[in-house]
Amino acid sequence: MPTQNDKENKHKARQKKLKEAVDARIEAAQDEKGIFIVITGNGKGKSTSGFGTIARATGHGQKCAVAQFIKGTWDNGEKNLLEKLGVEFHVMATGFTWETQDKASDTLAAQKVWTECKRMLQDPSIDVILLDEMTYMITYGYIELDEVLEALQNRPQMQSVIITGRAAHRSLTELADTVSEVRNVKHAFEAGVKARKGVDY
């Protein structure tokens, strides 16, 4: 029967092997460039993840910018905090398309924000850009997919970009360096729980 000492030695050997494997992967990852991240899926947390990255980068003294699509005129906790720290914001501010039911107006609003996005995607002084809920703009045809792909491919080499939203187009996920899919297991709203300020928005 193995002694406690045998178990500890076996554990140490496993951990040593794991560390060697991790160290080798770190050593092999030497390319330096901006990262393109897509956070998609039907679950809650896509925008939250994107804003977490913006907060992290801002905390490291990096210059960040945010474009928010499908957002209304209601109070915006992320904007309230991050603008004070110098993060540039552009908000579509038309609400959800099922509320406005006005495609022409929504398209104009989306294009106005997209014009700012194109400028930001050419600015090498901006380290990280969040295009929050951008996937819907492509799905609804408010912004051309090819235009988005071209802007992403021609952005400054060290600039990182995060795109969030459901049903990310395959061309986006293929171009991305990192893709995360947030899966919905359960959601309080489905049980009739009202959205909470500071948690849901």
C-alpha atoms as a PDB file:
ATOM      1  CA  MET A   1       0.000   0.000   0.000  1.00  0.00           C
ATOM      2  CA  PRO A   2       1.466   3.413  -1.007  1.00  0.00           C
ATOM      3  CA  THR A   3       2.598   5.595   1.870  1.00  0.00           C
ATOM      4  CA  GLN A   4       1.773   9.300   2.186  1.00  0.00           C
ATOM      5  CA  ASN A   5       5.360  10.000   1.112  1.00  0.00           C
ATOM      6  CA  ASP A   6       4.868   7.862  -2.039  1.00  0.00           C
ATOM      7  CA  LYS A   7       1.688   9.801  -2.872  1.00  0.00           C
ATOM      8  CA  GLU A   8       3.462  13.132  -2.401  1.00  0.00           C
ATOM      9  CA  ASN A   9       6.374  12.047  -4.611  1.00  0.00           C
ATOM     10  CA  LYS A  10       3.961  10.865  -7.306  1.00  0.00           C
ATOM     11  CA  HIS A  11       2.088  14.178  -7.113  1.00  0.00           C
ATOM     12  CA  LYS A  12       5.345  16.157  -7.378  1.00  0.00           C
ATOM     13  CA  ALA A  13       6.419  14.119 -10.414  1.00  0.00           C
ATOM     14  CA  ARG A  14       3.066  14.768 -12.142  1.00  0.00           C
ATOM     15  CA  GLN A  15       3.246  18.491 -11.385  1.00  0.00           C
ATOM     16  CA  LYS A  16       6.862  18.670 -12.601  1.00  0.00           C
ATOM     17  CA  LYS A  17       5.865  17.049 -15.890  1.00  0.00           C
ATOM     18  CA  LEU A  18       2.907  19.425 -16.240  1.00  0.00           C
ATOM     19  CA  LYS A  19       5.129  22.453 -15.540  1.00  0.00           C
ATOM     20  CA  GLU A  20       7.632  21.329 -18.152  1.00  0.00           C
ATOM     21  CA  ALA A  21       4.852  21.005 -20.748  1.00  0.00           C
ATOM     22  CA  VAL A  22       3.431  24.448 -19.906  1.00  0.00           C
ATOM     23  CA  ASP A  23       6.887  26.043 -19.929  1.00  0.00           C
ATOM     24  CA  ALA A  24       7.579  24.522 -23.359  1.00  0.00           C
ATOM     25  CA  ARG A  25       4.334  25.973 -24.757  1.00  0.00           C
ATOM     26  CA  ILE A  26       5.138  29.401 -23.305  1.00  0.00           C
ATOM     27  CA  GLU A  27       8.618  29.256 -24.814  1.00  0.00           C
ATOM     28  CA  ALA A  28       7.148  28.344 -28.232  1.00  0.00           C
ATOM     29  CA  ALA A  29       4.634  31.237 -28.188  1.00  0.00           C
ATOM     30  CA  GLN A  30       6.940  34.083 -29.201  1.00  0.00           C
ATOM     31  CA  ASP A  31       4.908  35.918 -31.880  1.00  0.00           C
ATOM     32  CA  GLU A  32       3.951  39.436 -30.803  1.00  0.00           C
ATOM     33  CA  LYS A  33       0.870  40.971 -32.398  1.00  0.00           C
ATOM     34  CA  GLY A  34      -2.550  42.314 -31.550  1.00  0.00           C
ATOM     35  CA  ILE A  35      -5.158  39.630 -30.925  1.00  0.00           C
ATOM     36  CA  PHE A  36      -8.571  39.415 -32.579  1.00  0.00           C
ATOM     37  CA  ILE A  37     -11.081  37.817 -30.192  1.00  0.00           C
ATOM     38  CA  VAL A  38     -14.668  36.766 -30.917  1.00  0.00           C
ATOM     39  CA  ILE A  39     -16.976  36.051 -27.975  1.00  0.00           C
ATOM     40  CA  THR A  40     -20.210  34.510 -29.224  1.00  0.00           C
ATOM     41  CA  GLY A  41     -22.929  32.034 -28.217  1.00  0.00           C
ATOM     42  CA  ASN A  42     -26.377  32.223 -26.642  1.00  0.00           C
ATOM     43  CA  GLY A  43     -25.288  32.549 -23.008  1.00  0.00           C
ATOM     44  CA  LYS A  44     -24.991  35.585 -20.746  1.00  0.00           C
ATOM     45  CA  GLY A  45     -21.538  37.082 -20.287  1.00  0.00           C
ATOM     46  CA  LYS A  46     -20.245  38.010 -23.743  1.00  0.00           C
ATOM     47  CA  SER A  47     -20.259  41.781 -23.232  1.00  0.00           C
ATOM     48  CA  THR A  48     -19.183  41.293 -19.619  1.00  0.00           C
ATOM     49  CA  SER A  49     -16.116  39.400 -20.822  1.00  0.00           C
ATOM     50  CA  GLY A  50     -15.328  42.065 -23.408  1.00  0.00           C
ATOM     51  CA  PHE A  51     -15.606  44.847 -20.843  1.00  0.00           C
ATOM     52  CA  GLY A  52     -13.477  42.867 -18.409  1.00  0.00           C
ATOM     53  CA  THR A  53     -10.687  42.878 -20.987  1.00  0.00           C
ATOM     54  CA  ILE A  54     -11.109  46.627 -21.549  1.00  0.00           C
ATOM     55  CA  ALA A  55     -10.919  47.191 -17.776  1.00  0.00           C
ATOM     56  CA  ARG A  56      -7.794  45.015 -17.552  1.00  0.00           C
ATOM     57  CA  ALA A  57      -6.047  46.804 -20.421  1.00  0.00           C
ATOM     58  CA  THR A  58      -7.006  50.214 -19.003  1.00  0.00           C
ATOM     59  CA  GLY A  59      -5.559  49.127 -15.661  1.00  0.00           C
ATOM     60  CA  HIS A  60      -2.277  48.423 -17.464  1.00  0.00           C
ATOM     61  CA  GLY A  61      -2.260  51.979 -18.818  1.00  0.00           C
ATOM     62  CA  GLN A  62      -3.275  50.993 -22.332  1.00  0.00           C
ATOM     63  CA  LYS A  63      -5.474  53.186 -24.521  1.00  0.00           C
ATOM     64  CA  CYS A  64      -8.875  51.599 -25.118  1.00  0.00           C
ATOM     65  CA  ALA A  65     -12.035  52.380 -27.081  1.00  0.00           C
ATOM     66  CA  VAL A  66     -15.547  50.927 -27.167  1.00  0.00           C
ATOM     67  CA  ALA A  67     -18.352  50.882 -29.736  1.00  0.00           C
ATOM     68  CA  GLN A  68     -21.703  49.620 -28.452  1.00  0.00           C
ATOM     69  CA  PHE A  69     -24.366  48.416 -30.855  1.00  0.00           C
ATOM     70  CA  ILE A  70     -27.943  47.403 -29.841  1.00  0.00           C
ATOM     71  CA  LYS A  71     -27.813  49.690 -26.802  1.00  0.00           C
ATOM     72  CA  GLY A  72     -30.449  52.156 -25.738  1.00  0.00           C
ATOM     73  CA  THR A  73     -30.347  55.469 -23.939  1.00  0.00           C
ATOM     74  CA  TRP A  74     -30.576  53.863 -20.481  1.00  0.00           C
ATOM     75  CA  ASP A  75     -27.892  54.266 -17.826  1.00  0.00           C
ATOM     76  CA  ASN A  76     -24.729  52.398 -18.776  1.00  0.00           C
ATOM     77  CA  GLY A  77     -22.561  51.243 -15.867  1.00  0.00           C
ATOM     78  CA  GLU A  78     -19.542  50.332 -18.005  1.00  0.00           C
ATOM     79  CA  LYS A  79     -19.567  53.707 -19.747  1.00  0.00           C
ATOM     80  CA  ASN A  80     -20.058  55.553 -16.439  1.00  0.00           C
ATOM     81  CA  LEU A  81     -16.877  53.977 -15.059  1.00  0.00           C
ATOM     82  CA  LEU A  82     -14.593  53.620 -18.060  1.00  0.00           C
ATOM     83  CA  GLU A  83     -15.123  57.043 -19.615  1.00  0.00           C
ATOM     84  CA  LYS A  84     -13.742  58.567 -16.406  1.00  0.00           C
ATOM     85  CA  LEU A  85     -10.581  56.545 -17.044  1.00  0.00           C
ATOM     86  CA  GLY A  86     -10.184  57.882 -20.585  1.00  0.00           C
ATOM     87  CA  VAL A  87     -11.891  55.108 -22.561  1.00  0.00           C
ATOM     88  CA  GLU A  88     -13.490  56.453 -25.757  1.00  0.00           C
ATOM     89  CA  PHE A  89     -17.144  55.405 -26.225  1.00  0.00           C
ATOM     90  CA  HIS A  90     -19.494  55.421 -29.217  1.00  0.00           C
ATOM     91  CA  VAL A  91     -23.008  54.133 -28.485  1.00  0.00           C
ATOM     92  CA  MET A  92     -25.654  53.396 -31.114  1.00  0.00           C
ATOM     93  CA  ALA A  93     -28.339  54.439 -28.585  1.00  0.00           C
ATOM     94  CA  THR A  94     -31.377  53.323 -30.573  1.00  0.00           C
ATOM     95  CA  GLY A  95     -32.394  50.401 -28.379  1.00  0.00           C
ATOM     96  CA  PHE A  96     -33.206  46.909 -29.598  1.00  0.00           C
ATOM     97  CA  THR A  97     -34.355  46.457 -33.188  1.00  0.00           C
ATOM     98  CA  TRP A  98     -37.535  44.700 -32.039  1.00  0.00           C
ATOM     99  CA  GLU A  99     -38.398  47.885 -30.152  1.00  0.00           C
ATOM    100  CA  THR A 100     -37.617  50.456 -32.862  1.00  0.00           C
ATOM    101  CA  GLN A 101     -38.908  48.354 -35.807  1.00  0.00           C
ATOM    102  CA  ASP A 102     -37.316  50.980 -38.066  1.00  0.00           C
ATOM    103  CA  LYS A 103     -34.609  49.437 -40.229  1.00  0.00           C
ATOM    104  CA  ALA A 104     -33.717  52.660 -42.051  1.00  0.00           C
ATOM    105  CA  SER A 105     -33.184  54.563 -38.807  1.00  0.00           C
ATOM    106  CA  ASP A 106     -31.253  51.684 -37.221  1.00  0.00           C
ATOM    107  CA  THR A 107     -29.039  51.359 -40.305  1.00  0.00           C
ATOM    108  CA  LEU A 108     -28.156  55.062 -40.164  1.00  0.00           C
ATOM    109  CA  ALA A 109     -27.375  54.816 -36.447  1.00  0.00           C
ATOM    110  CA  ALA A 110     -25.220  51.710 -37.003  1.00  0.00           C
ATOM    111  CA  GLN A 111     -23.357  53.353 -39.879  1.00  0.00           C
ATOM    112  CA  LYS A 112     -22.650  56.432 -37.766  1.00  0.00           C
ATOM    113  CA  VAL A 113     -20.999  54.269 -35.084  1.00  0.00           C
ATOM    114  CA  TRP A 114     -19.244  52.152 -37.733  1.00  0.00           C
ATOM    115  CA  THR A 115     -17.643  55.302 -39.182  1.00  0.00           C
ATOM    116  CA  GLU A 116     -16.047  55.895 -35.768  1.00  0.00           C
ATOM    117  CA  CYS A 117     -15.016  52.223 -35.609  1.00  0.00           C
ATOM    118  CA  LYS A 118     -13.206  52.466 -38.960  1.00  0.00           C
ATOM    119  CA  ARG A 119     -11.298  55.494 -37.683  1.00  0.00           C
ATOM    120  CA  MET A 120     -10.350  53.681 -34.471  1.00  0.00           C
ATOM    121  CA  LEU A 121      -9.284  50.577 -36.420  1.00  0.00           C
ATOM    122  CA  GLN A 122      -6.747  52.749 -38.270  1.00  0.00           C
ATOM    123  CA  ASP A 123      -5.366  54.444 -35.157  1.00  0.00           C
ATOM    124  CA  PRO A 124      -2.148  52.784 -33.928  1.00  0.00           C
ATOM    125  CA  SER A 125      -2.356  54.691 -30.633  1.00  0.00           C
ATOM    126  CA  ILE A 126      -5.410  52.611 -29.591  1.00  0.00           C
ATOM    127  CA  ASP A 127      -4.297  49.352 -27.996  1.00  0.00           C
ATOM    128  CA  VAL A 128      -7.631  47.550 -27.498  1.00  0.00           C
ATOM    129  CA  ILE A 129     -11.044  48.073 -29.124  1.00  0.00           C
ATOM    130  CA  LEU A 130     -14.315  46.447 -28.073  1.00  0.00           C
ATOM    131  CA  LEU A 131     -17.021  46.209 -30.756  1.00  0.00           C
ATOM    132  CA  ASP A 132     -19.830  45.168 -28.462  1.00  0.00           C
ATOM    133  CA  GLU A 133     -22.713  43.242 -30.093  1.00  0.00           C
ATOM    134  CA  MET A 134     -21.300  43.907 -33.560  1.00  0.00           C
ATOM    135  CA  THR A 135     -22.416  40.473 -34.807  1.00  0.00           C
ATOM    136  CA  TYR A 136     -26.039  41.634 -34.973  1.00  0.00           C
ATOM    137  CA  MET A 137     -25.127  44.513 -37.284  1.00  0.00           C
ATOM    138  CA  ILE A 138     -23.715  42.041 -39.785  1.00  0.00           C
ATOM    139  CA  THR A 139     -26.618  39.592 -39.408  1.00  0.00           C
ATOM    140  CA  TYR A 140     -29.203  42.346 -39.983  1.00  0.00           C
ATOM    141  CA  GLY A 141     -27.259  43.802 -42.921  1.00  0.00           C
ATOM    142  CA  TYR A 142     -26.723  47.199 -41.272  1.00  0.00           C
ATOM    143  CA  ILE A 143     -22.957  46.890 -41.786  1.00  0.00           C
ATOM    144  CA  GLU A 144     -21.320  44.945 -44.628  1.00  0.00           C
ATOM    145  CA  LEU A 145     -19.333  41.879 -43.554  1.00  0.00           C
ATOM    146  CA  ASP A 146     -16.628  42.488 -46.172  1.00  0.00           C
ATOM    147  CA  GLU A 147     -16.087  46.013 -44.844  1.00  0.00           C
ATOM    148  CA  VAL A 148     -15.634  44.683 -41.316  1.00  0.00           C
ATOM    149  CA  LEU A 149     -13.215  41.964 -42.429  1.00  0.00           C
ATOM    150  CA  GLU A 150     -11.156  44.440 -44.440  1.00  0.00           C
ATOM    151  CA  ALA A 151     -10.945  46.890 -41.531  1.00  0.00           C
ATOM    152  CA  LEU A 152      -9.886  44.101 -39.161  1.00  0.00           C
ATOM    153  CA  GLN A 153      -7.239  42.756 -41.527  1.00  0.00           C
ATOM    154  CA  ASN A 154      -5.750  46.202 -42.175  1.00  0.00           C
ATOM    155  CA  ARG A 155      -5.693  47.440 -38.584  1.00  0.00           C
ATOM    156  CA  PRO A 156      -2.367  48.308 -36.862  1.00  0.00           C
ATOM    157  CA  GLN A 157      -0.342  45.177 -36.145  1.00  0.00           C
ATOM    158  CA  MET A 158      -0.279  45.570 -32.361  1.00  0.00           C
ATOM    159  CA  GLN A 159      -3.940  46.546 -31.947  1.00  0.00           C
ATOM    160  CA  SER A 160      -6.258  44.005 -30.305  1.00  0.00           C
ATOM    161  CA  VAL A 161      -9.981  43.838 -31.122  1.00  0.00           C
ATOM    162  CA  ILE A 162     -12.858  42.077 -29.370  1.00  0.00           C
ATOM    163  CA  ILE A 163     -16.179  41.449 -31.111  1.00  0.00           C
ATOM    164  CA  THR A 164     -19.140  40.178 -29.087  1.00  0.00           C
ATOM    165  CA  GLY A 165     -22.625  38.973 -29.948  1.00  0.00           C
ATOM    166  CA  ARG A 166     -24.645  35.903 -30.848  1.00  0.00           C
ATOM    167  CA  ALA A 167     -24.279  33.971 -34.094  1.00  0.00           C
ATOM    168  CA  ALA A 168     -20.904  35.366 -35.137  1.00  0.00           C
ATOM    169  CA  HIS A 169     -20.448  34.955 -38.884  1.00  0.00           C
ATOM    170  CA  ARG A 170     -18.146  32.099 -39.831  1.00  0.00           C
ATOM    171  CA  SER A 171     -15.791  34.504 -41.622  1.00  0.00           C
ATOM    172  CA  LEU A 172     -15.242  36.331 -38.328  1.00  0.00           C
ATOM    173  CA  THR A 173     -14.514  33.175 -36.359  1.00  0.00           C
ATOM    174  CA  GLU A 174     -12.138  31.965 -39.075  1.00  0.00           C
ATOM    175  CA  LEU A 175     -10.219  35.256 -39.018  1.00  0.00           C
ATOM    176  CA  ALA A 176     -10.123  35.440 -35.203  1.00  0.00           C
ATOM    177  CA  ASP A 177      -7.109  34.355 -33.154  1.00  0.00           C
ATOM    178  CA  THR A 178      -9.309  33.378 -30.207  1.00  0.00           C
ATOM    179  CA  VAL A 179     -12.975  32.358 -30.242  1.00  0.00           C
ATOM    180  CA  SER A 180     -15.032  31.681 -27.126  1.00  0.00           C
ATOM    181  CA  GLU A 181     -18.598  30.418 -27.176  1.00  0.00           C
ATOM    182  CA  VAL A 182     -20.755  31.216 -24.144  1.00  0.00           C
ATOM    183  CA  ARG A 183     -23.380  28.493 -23.673  1.00  0.00           C
ATOM    184  CA  ASN A 184     -26.688  29.139 -21.952  1.00  0.00           C
ATOM    185  CA  VAL A 185     -27.377  26.606 -19.192  1.00  0.00           C
ATOM    186  CA  LYS A 186     -30.037  28.627 -17.348  1.00  0.00           C
ATOM    187  CA  HIS A 187     -30.924  32.300 -17.035  1.00  0.00           C
ATOM    188  CA  ALA A 188     -32.803  34.095 -14.262  1.00  0.00           C
ATOM    189  CA  PHE A 189     -34.929  35.985 -16.816  1.00  0.00           C
ATOM    190  CA  GLU A 190     -36.417  32.701 -18.037  1.00  0.00           C
ATOM    191  CA  ALA A 191     -37.689  32.131 -14.487  1.00  0.00           C
ATOM    192  CA  GLY A 192     -39.330  35.565 -14.433  1.00  0.00           C
ATOM    193  CA  VAL A 193     -36.563  37.367 -12.519  1.00  0.00           C
ATOM    194  CA  LYS A 194     -36.222  41.043 -13.415  1.00  0.00           C
ATOM    195  CA  ALA A 195     -32.856  42.245 -14.781  1.00  0.00           C
ATOM    196  CA  ARG A 196     -30.644  43.680 -12.027  1.00  0.00           C
ATOM    197  CA  LYS A 197     -28.824  46.990 -12.346  1.00  0.00           C
ATOM    198  CA  GLY A 198     -25.110  46.399 -11.855  1.00  0.00           C
ATOM    199  CA  VAL A 199     -25.397  42.701 -12.691  1.00  0.00           C
ATOM    200  CA  ASP A 200     -27.335  42.464 -15.955  1.00  0.00           C
ATOM    201  CA  TYR A 201     -26.781  46.033 -17.169  1.00  0.00           C
END
